[in-house]
Tab-separated table of N, CA and C in Angstrom:
chain	number	residue	atom	x	y	z
A	1	MET	N	4.354	-0.067	-20.187
A	1	MET	CA	4.253	1.186	-19.929
A	1	MET	C	5.734	1.135	-20.221
A	2	PRO	N	6.450	2.226	-20.964
A	2	PRO	CA	7.745	1.875	-21.370
A	2	PRO	C	8.983	2.030	-19.808
A	3	LYS	N	9.956	1.951	-20.096
A	3	LYS	CA	10.146	2.139	-18.279
A	3	LYS	C	11.746	3.501	-19.586
A	4	ARG	N	11.367	4.112	-19.063
A	4	ARG	CA	12.617	5.463	-19.079
A	4	ARG	C	13.671	5.240	-17.707
A	5	ILE	N	13.543	4.471	-16.416
A	5	ILE	CA	14.264	4.607	-15.676
A	5	ILE	C	14.950	3.158	-15.338
A	6	SER	N	16.585	2.608	-14.563
A	6	SER	CA	16.684	1.353	-14.530
A	6	SER	C	15.695	0.952	-12.973
A	7	LYS	N	16.429	-0.281	-13.326
A	7	LYS	CA	15.975	-1.483	-12.742
A	7	LYS	C	15.816	-0.621	-10.881
A	8	ILE	N	16.872	-0.045	-10.636
A	8	ILE	CA	18.049	0.124	-9.539
A	8	ILE	C	16.767	1.815	-8.891
A	9	GLU	N	16.823	2.582	-9.970
A	9	GLU	CA	16.175	3.811	-9.709
A	9	GLU	C	14.180	3.294	-9.378
A	10	VAL	N	14.127	2.796	-10.659
A	10	VAL	CA	12.787	1.268	-10.138
A	10	VAL	C	12.383	1.322	-8.317
A	11	HIS	N	13.483	0.594	-8.246
A	11	HIS	CA	13.159	-0.598	-6.544
A	11	HIS	C	14.016	1.071	-5.948
A	12	ALA	N	14.883	1.976	-5.380
A	12	ALA	CA	15.080	3.259	-4.596
A	12	ALA	C	14.142	4.596	-5.157
A	13	THR	N	13.196	4.357	-6.068
A	13	THR	CA	12.198	5.155	-5.666
A	13	THR	C	11.135	4.836	-5.134
A	14	GLY	N	10.248	3.516	-5.767
A	14	GLY	CA	9.615	2.620	-4.613
A	14	GLY	C	10.046	3.065	-3.479
A	15	LEU	N	11.323	2.511	-2.488
A	15	LEU	CA	11.493	2.673	-0.831
A	15	LEU	C	11.395	3.408	-0.726
A	16	PHE	N	11.497	4.479	-1.385
A	16	PHE	CA	11.391	5.604	-1.360
A	16	PHE	C	10.372	6.595	-1.030
A	17	TYR	N	8.805	6.161	-1.578
A	17	TYR	CA	8.303	6.345	-2.225
A	17	TYR	C	6.693	5.750	-0.228
A	18	MET	N	8.188	4.569	-0.535
A	18	MET	CA	7.069	4.827	0.880
A	18	MET	C	7.975	4.211	1.788
A	19	ILE	N	8.848	5.106	2.708
A	19	ILE	CA	9.406	5.434	3.308
A	19	ILE	C	8.466	7.379	3.849
A	20	ILE	N	8.305	7.481	2.543
A	20	ILE	CA	7.014	9.220	2.516
A	20	ILE	C	5.961	8.704	3.481
A	21	GLU	N	6.154	7.425	2.005
A	21	GLU	CA	4.389	8.211	3.372
A	21	GLU	C	4.184	7.657	4.757
A	22	LEU	N	4.443	6.215	4.773
A	22	LEU	CA	4.710	5.089	6.481
A	22	LEU	C	5.345	6.724	7.422
A	23	LEU	N	6.890	7.746	6.769
A	23	LEU	CA	6.229	8.654	8.281
A	23	LEU	C	5.627	9.371	7.807
A	24	LEU	N	4.678	10.573	6.194
A	24	LEU	CA	3.591	10.743	6.287
A	24	LEU	C	3.008	10.440	7.072
A	25	GLU	N	2.011	9.178	7.351
A	25	GLU	CA	1.522	8.588	8.212
A	25	GLU	C	1.614	8.449	9.614
A	26	LEU	N	2.963	8.460	9.792
A	26	LEU	CA	2.897	8.910	11.654
A	26	LEU	C	2.383	10.204	12.148
A	27	PHE	N	2.818	10.616	11.914
A	27	PHE	CA	2.544	12.162	11.844
A	27	PHE	C	0.692	12.780	10.851
A	28	LEU	N	1.350	12.254	10.226
A	28	LEU	CA	-0.019	13.478	10.293
A	28	LEU	C	-1.791	12.403	10.212
A	29	ILE	N	-1.483	11.143	10.409
A	29	ILE	CA	-2.062	10.164	11.352
A	29	ILE	C	-2.332	9.808	12.554
A	30	LYS	N	-1.405	9.257	12.983
A	30	LYS	CA	-1.097	8.866	13.606
A	30	LYS	C	-1.183	9.513	15.111
A	31	LYS	N	-0.314	11.530	14.159
A	31	LYS	CA	-0.031	12.299	15.658
A	31	LYS	C	-1.222	13.219	15.726
A	32	LEU	N	-1.586	14.143	14.734
A	32	LEU	CA	-1.932	15.230	13.824
A	32	LEU	C	-4.034	14.804	13.908
A	33	ASP	N	-4.061	13.257	13.835
A	33	ASP	CA	-5.345	12.251	13.407
A	33	ASP	C	-6.369	12.839	11.831
A	34	TRP	N	-5.736	13.851	10.874
A	34	TRP	CA	-6.061	14.709	9.601
A	34	TRP	C	-6.676	13.518	7.932
A	35	TYR	N	-5.959	12.451	8.834
A	35	TYR	CA	-6.975	11.517	7.780
A	35	TYR	C	-6.412	10.202	8.158
A	36	GLY	N	-7.231	9.134	7.928
A	36	GLY	CA	-6.838	8.166	7.806
A	36	GLY	C	-7.841	7.336	6.697
A	37	TYR	N	-7.178	6.259	6.404
A	37	TYR	CA	-6.995	5.191	5.563
A	37	TYR	C	-8.653	4.072	6.097
A	38	PHE	N	-9.715	3.762	5.871
A	38	PHE	CA	-10.575	2.900	6.136
A	38	PHE	C	-10.873	3.640	8.163
A	39	HIS	N	-10.751	2.624	8.294
A	39	HIS	CA	-11.772	2.936	9.730
A	39	HIS	C	-10.657	2.839	10.839
A	40	ALA	N	-10.364	2.874	12.178
A	40	ALA	CA	-9.250	2.638	12.748
A	40	ALA	C	-10.735	1.307	13.282
A	41	PRO	N	-8.745	0.777	14.065
A	41	PRO	CA	-8.434	0.128	14.420
A	41	PRO	C	-7.090	0.485	12.833
A	42	ILE	N	-6.063	0.348	13.303
A	42	ILE	CA	-5.500	-0.445	12.058
A	42	ILE	C	-5.968	-1.729	11.286
A	43	GLN	N	-6.119	-1.573	9.828
A	43	GLN	CA	-6.985	-3.210	9.361
A	43	GLN	C	-5.847	-3.715	8.377
A	44	TRP	N	-5.110	-4.133	8.151
A	44	TRP	CA	-4.527	-5.270	8.010
A	44	TRP	C	-4.957	-4.726	5.802
A	45	MET	N	-5.400	-3.652	5.211
A	45	MET	CA	-5.243	-3.765	3.884
A	45	MET	C	-5.309	-2.228	3.978
A	46	GLN	N	-4.838	-1.386	5.082
A	46	GLN	CA	-4.187	-0.441	5.410
A	46	GLN	C	-2.209	-0.742	4.383
A	47	LEU	N	-2.288	-2.599	4.194
A	47	LEU	CA	-0.478	-2.591	3.986
A	47	LEU	C	-0.764	-2.088	1.927
A	48	PHE	N	-1.605	-3.007	1.434
A	48	PHE	CA	-2.390	-2.819	0.424
A	48	PHE	C	-1.890	-1.544	0.259
A	49	VAL	N	-2.833	0.125	0.259
A	49	VAL	CA	-2.590	1.259	0.250
A	49	VAL	C	-0.746	1.522	0.320
A	50	ILE	N	-0.360	0.941	1.577
A	50	ILE	CA	1.511	1.443	1.557
A	50	ILE	C	2.451	0.667	0.806
A	51	PHE	N	1.866	-0.461	0.416
A	51	PHE	CA	2.546	-0.778	-0.838
A	51	PHE	C	1.935	-0.547	-1.551
A	52	GLY	N	1.277	-0.012	-2.487
A	52	GLY	CA	0.384	0.828	-3.598
A	52	GLY	C	1.503	2.388	-3.772
A	53	MET	N	2.759	2.885	-2.001
A	53	MET	CA	2.972	3.884	-2.720
A	53	MET	C	4.203	3.698	-4.131
A	54	TYR	N	4.548	1.940	-3.239
A	54	TYR	CA	5.767	1.497	-4.083
A	54	TYR	C	5.355	1.681	-5.811
A	55	GLY	N	3.707	1.761	-6.445
A	55	GLY	CA	3.880	1.231	-7.863
A	55	GLY	C	3.529	2.820	-8.154
A	56	ALA	N	2.821	3.444	-7.699
A	56	ALA	CA	2.549	4.514	-7.426
A	56	ALA	C	3.589	5.776	-7.709
A	57	GLY	N	5.226	5.664	-7.177
A	57	GLY	CA	5.588	6.402	-7.444
A	57	GLY	C	6.962	6.166	-8.314
A	58	VAL	N	6.740	4.720	-8.904
A	58	VAL	CA	7.166	3.912	-9.844
A	58	VAL	C	6.855	5.110	-11.327
A	59	LEU	N	5.211	4.964	-10.988
A	59	LEU	CA	4.887	5.293	-12.218
A	59	LEU	C	5.309	7.112	-12.449
A	60	ILE	N	4.480	7.708	-11.661
A	60	ILE	CA	5.012	9.417	-11.259
A	60	ILE	C	6.534	9.845	-11.439
A	61	ILE	N	7.509	8.448	-11.336
A	61	ILE	CA	8.961	9.056	-11.753
A	61	ILE	C	9.225	8.713	-12.771
A	62	ASN	N	8.454	7.778	-13.793
A	62	ASN	CA	8.480	7.469	-14.914
A	62	ASN	C	8.614	7.880	-16.069
A	63	ALA	N	7.528	8.591	-15.415
A	63	ALA	CA	6.252	9.693	-16.447
A	63	ALA	C	7.296	10.983	-16.450
A	64	TYR	N	8.211	11.562	-15.892
A	64	TYR	CA	8.078	13.143	-15.870
A	64	TYR	C	9.584	12.661	-16.450
A	65	PRO	N	9.290	14.159	-17.945
A	65	PRO	CA	10.533	14.660	-18.845
A	65	PRO	C	11.248	14.122	-18.767
A	66	PHE	N	12.608	13.798	-18.536
A	66	PHE	CA	13.535	14.013	-17.613
A	66	PHE	C	14.211	15.004	-18.858
A	67	HIS	N	14.190	14.803	-19.779
A	67	HIS	CA	15.676	15.463	-21.281
A	67	HIS	C	14.237	15.542	-22.529
A	68	LYS	N	12.652	17.107	-20.980
A	68	LYS	CA	12.342	17.973	-22.104
A	68	LYS	C	12.621	19.090	-21.781
A	69	GLY	N	12.070	20.278	-21.886
A	69	GLY	CA	12.088	22.120	-21.460
A	69	GLY	C	11.384	21.926	-20.601
A	70	PHE	N	11.324	23.070	-19.834
A	70	PHE	CA	11.317	23.346	-18.674
A	70	PHE	C	9.688	23.797	-18.899
A	71	MET	N	8.549	23.991	-20.386
A	71	MET	CA	6.912	23.394	-20.189
A	71	MET	C	6.846	22.098	-19.647
A	72	SER	N	7.384	21.891	-20.472
A	72	SER	CA	7.538	19.829	-20.830
A	72	SER	C	6.463	19.558	-19.385
A	73	LYS	N	7.337	20.204	-18.008
A	73	LYS	CA	7.863	19.414	-16.554
A	73	LYS	C	6.816	20.091	-16.640
A	74	ALA	N	6.323	21.555	-16.882
A	74	ALA	CA	5.523	22.584	-16.198
A	74	ALA	C	4.122	21.656	-15.953
A	75	PHE	N	3.984	21.353	-18.007
A	75	PHE	CA	3.286	20.454	-17.709
A	75	PHE	C	2.772	18.881	-16.623
A	76	TYR	N	4.085	18.449	-17.401
A	76	TYR	CA	3.976	17.772	-16.156
A	76	TYR	C	3.978	17.707	-14.616
A	77	TYR	N	4.167	18.303	-14.098
A	77	TYR	CA	3.459	18.875	-12.936
A	77	TYR	C	2.782	19.186	-11.984
A	78	VAL	N	1.214	19.884	-13.758
A	78	VAL	CA	-0.119	20.575	-13.778
A	78	VAL	C	-0.998	18.653	-13.591
A	79	TYR	N	-0.819	18.241	-14.634
A	79	TYR	CA	-0.712	16.796	-15.345
A	79	TYR	C	-1.173	15.956	-14.210
A	80	MET	N	-0.098	15.532	-13.278
A	80	MET	CA	0.317	14.673	-12.117
A	80	MET	C	-0.216	15.360	-10.135
A	81	THR	N	-0.726	16.535	-10.814
A	81	THR	CA	-1.546	17.112	-9.617
A	81	THR	C	-2.970	17.085	-9.821
A	82	ALA	N	-3.107	17.261	-10.349
A	82	ALA	CA	-4.610	17.361	-11.516
A	82	ALA	C	-5.281	15.315	-11.209
A	83	PHE	N	-4.505	14.768	-11.592
A	83	PHE	CA	-4.447	13.218	-11.649
A	83	PHE	C	-4.326	12.269	-10.648
A	84	TRP	N	-3.661	13.122	-9.241
A	84	TRP	CA	-3.032	12.063	-8.083
A	84	TRP	C	-4.549	12.521	-7.455
A	85	THR	N	-4.481	14.253	-7.063
A	85	THR	CA	-6.148	15.236	-5.980
A	85	THR	C	-7.000	14.275	-6.529
A	86	PHE	N	-7.318	14.782	-8.227
A	86	PHE	CA	-8.551	13.193	-8.203
A	86	PHE	C	-8.945	12.283	-8.558
A	87	TYR	N	-7.778	11.426	-7.875
A	87	TYR	CA	-6.895	10.097	-7.807
A	87	TYR	C	-8.317	10.001	-6.000
A	88	GLU	N	-7.292	11.007	-5.371
A	88	GLU	CA	-7.899	10.666	-4.328
A	88	GLU	C	-8.838	10.993	-3.801
A	89	TRP	N	-10.229	11.844	-4.012
A	89	TRP	CA	-11.658	12.319	-3.975
A	89	TRP	C	-11.823	11.381	-4.641
A	90	LEU	N	-11.509	10.146	-5.218
A	90	LEU	CA	-11.936	9.622	-6.028
A	90	LEU	C	-11.860	8.439	-4.465
A	91	ALA	N	-11.018	8.043	-4.140
A	91	ALA	CA	-10.476	7.014	-2.562
A	91	ALA	C	-10.777	7.719	-1.770
A	92	VAL	N	-11.672	8.586	-1.084
A	92	VAL	CA	-12.606	9.809	-0.599
A	92	VAL	C	-14.013	8.633	-1.033
A	93	LYS	N	-14.139	9.035	-2.257
A	93	LYS	CA	-15.890	8.630	-1.718
A	93	LYS	C	-15.940	7.672	-2.434
A	94	ALA	N	-15.228	6.000	-2.551
A	94	ALA	CA	-14.985	4.496	-1.852
A	94	ALA	C	-15.409	4.588	-0.768
A	95	GLY	N	-14.177	5.081	0.147
A	95	GLY	CA	-14.567	4.530	1.410
A	95	GLY	C	-12.453	4.407	1.906
A	96	MET	N	-12.250	4.352	1.110
A	96	MET	CA	-10.555	4.563	1.157
A	96	MET	C	-10.199	5.112	2.398
A	97	LEU	N	-9.953	6.202	1.910
A	97	LEU	CA	-9.636	7.435	2.383
A	97	LEU	C	-10.267	8.890	3.485
A	98	ASN	N	-10.479	8.496	4.232
A	98	ASN	CA	-11.300	9.182	4.864
A	98	ASN	C	-10.540	10.517	6.403
A	99	TYR	N	-10.992	11.455	5.946
A	99	TYR	CA	-10.797	12.677	6.147
A	99	TYR	C	-10.819	13.114	7.765
A	100	HIS	N	-10.441	14.019	8.533
A	100	HIS	CA	-10.774	14.799	9.330
A	100	HIS	C	-10.257	16.001	9.276
A	101	HIS	N	-9.017	16.610	10.349
A	101	HIS	CA	-8.874	17.772	10.095
A	101	HIS	C	-8.050	18.537	8.180
A	102	TRP	N	-8.469	17.253	7.717
A	102	TRP	CA	-7.209	17.284	6.275
A	102	TRP	C	-8.501	17.611	4.633
A	103	LYS	N	-8.003	18.498	3.387
A	103	LYS	CA	-9.232	18.925	2.683
A	103	LYS	C	-8.322	18.812	0.810
A	104	ILE	N	-9.234	18.356	0.571
A	104	ILE	CA	-8.132	17.433	-0.991
A	104	ILE	C	-7.766	19.347	-1.055
A	105	LEU	N	-7.436	20.465	-0.894
A	105	LEU	CA	-7.361	21.321	-1.145
A	105	LEU	C	-5.886	21.557	-1.524
A	106	TYR	N	-5.935	20.707	0.109
A	106	TYR	CA	-3.981	20.685	0.831
A	106	TYR	C	-3.209	20.219	0.205
A	107	SER	N	-3.614	18.846	-0.405
A	107	SER	CA	-3.118	17.432	-1.144
A	107	SER	C	-3.315	18.088	-2.847
A	108	ALA	N	-3.656	19.230	-3.147
A	108	ALA	CA	-3.301	19.197	-4.769
A	108	ALA	C	-2.466	20.718	-4.418
A	109	ILE	N	-2.019	21.856	-2.622
A	109	ILE	CA	-0.251	22.162	-2.568
A	109	ILE	C	-0.189	20.812	-2.496
A	110	VAL	N	0.686	20.616	-1.372
A	110	VAL	CA	1.477	19.221	-1.652
A	110	VAL	C	2.119	18.594	-2.487
A	111	TYR	N	0.787	17.360	-3.442
A	111	TYR	CA	1.727	17.057	-4.035
A	111	TYR	C	3.023	17.182	-5.127
A	112	PRO	N	2.860	18.471	-5.406
A	112	PRO	CA	3.932	19.358	-6.111
A	112	PRO	C	5.204	19.246	-5.977
A	113	PHE	N	5.687	19.082	-4.517
A	113	PHE	CA	6.801	18.993	-2.779
A	113	PHE	C	6.563	17.968	-3.247
A	114	LEU	N	5.798	17.007	-3.335
A	114	LEU	CA	6.183	14.619	-3.516
A	114	LEU	C	6.579	15.084	-4.534
A	115	PHE	N	6.167	14.873	-5.265
A	115	PHE	CA	6.487	15.023	-7.666
A	115	PHE	C	8.710	15.694	-7.144
A	116	TYR	N	8.869	16.202	-5.882
A	116	TYR	CA	9.936	16.648	-6.612
A	116	TYR	C	10.702	16.023	-5.350
A	117	LEU	N	10.672	15.574	-5.115
A	117	LEU	CA	11.603	15.302	-3.618
A	117	LEU	C	11.625	13.773	-4.433
A	118	GLY	N	10.752	13.038	-5.404
A	118	GLY	CA	11.143	12.460	-6.218
A	118	GLY	C	11.773	12.097	-6.743
A	119	ILE	N	11.491	13.014	-7.468
A	119	ILE	CA	13.223	13.713	-9.555
A	119	ILE	C	14.058	14.162	-7.652
A	120	ALA	N	14.456	14.524	-6.704
A	120	ALA	CA	15.381	15.063	-7.023
A	120	ALA	C	16.309	13.689	-6.460
A	121	HIS	N	15.479	12.586	-5.855
A	121	HIS	CA	15.721	11.598	-5.369
A	121	HIS	C	16.375	10.754	-6.246
A	122	ILE	N	15.825	10.543	-7.297
A	122	ILE	CA	16.267	10.074	-8.592
A	122	ILE	C	17.297	11.168	-8.858
A	123	TYR	N	17.557	11.805	-9.400
A	123	TYR	CA	19.052	12.574	-9.542
A	123	TYR	C	19.748	12.087	-8.767
A	124	LEU	N	19.796	12.020	-7.243
A	124	LEU	CA	20.855	11.430	-6.584
A	124	LEU	C	21.322	10.635	-6.626
A	125	ILE	N	20.724	9.265	-6.783
A	125	ILE	CA	20.267	8.394	-7.883
A	125	ILE	C	21.572	8.218	-8.638
A	126	ARG	N	21.118	8.514	-9.701
A	126	ARG	CA	21.755	8.648	-11.028
A	126	ARG	C	23.314	9.264	-11.288
A	127	ARG	N	23.215	10.750	-9.595
A	127	ARG	CA	24.847	11.209	-8.833
A	127	ARG	C	25.434	10.023	-8.639
A	128	LEU	N	24.870	9.547	-7.055
A	128	LEU	CA	25.676	7.847	-6.884
A	128	LEU	C	26.724	7.009	-7.409
A	129	LEU	N	25.384	6.314	-8.871
A	129	LEU	CA	25.967	5.438	-9.131
A	129	LEU	C	27.059	6.161	-9.501
A	130	LYS	N	27.138	7.136	-10.876
A	130	LYS	CA	27.894	7.329	-11.247
A	130	LYS	C	30.061	7.473	-10.697
């Protein structure tokens, strides 16, 4: 995959999404019990999911059409939301993710906001580097 972001942006994006994932897990899994990975109690396989956020976040940001028009960016949000919602659905079917009080529709609503946060983070990183 061609790299559209610098090494520091790759690293910052990965860490940013890992932090977001950990915060969401603390709140949505531990406090509210909305969903969970695998089965309780905490398993070592959950670390692979958390570290997977590093790679997923980089892929999400790397695919963003920074220098394209509004329609390309809108298509990006729709496509990425559909892709990651489908990926989450597969994770549920495979038993890696378990819903308790969560629904796949919630994810489809939340994903665009998470993508926006990551993109805003990249703009912040670029501004700080100048």
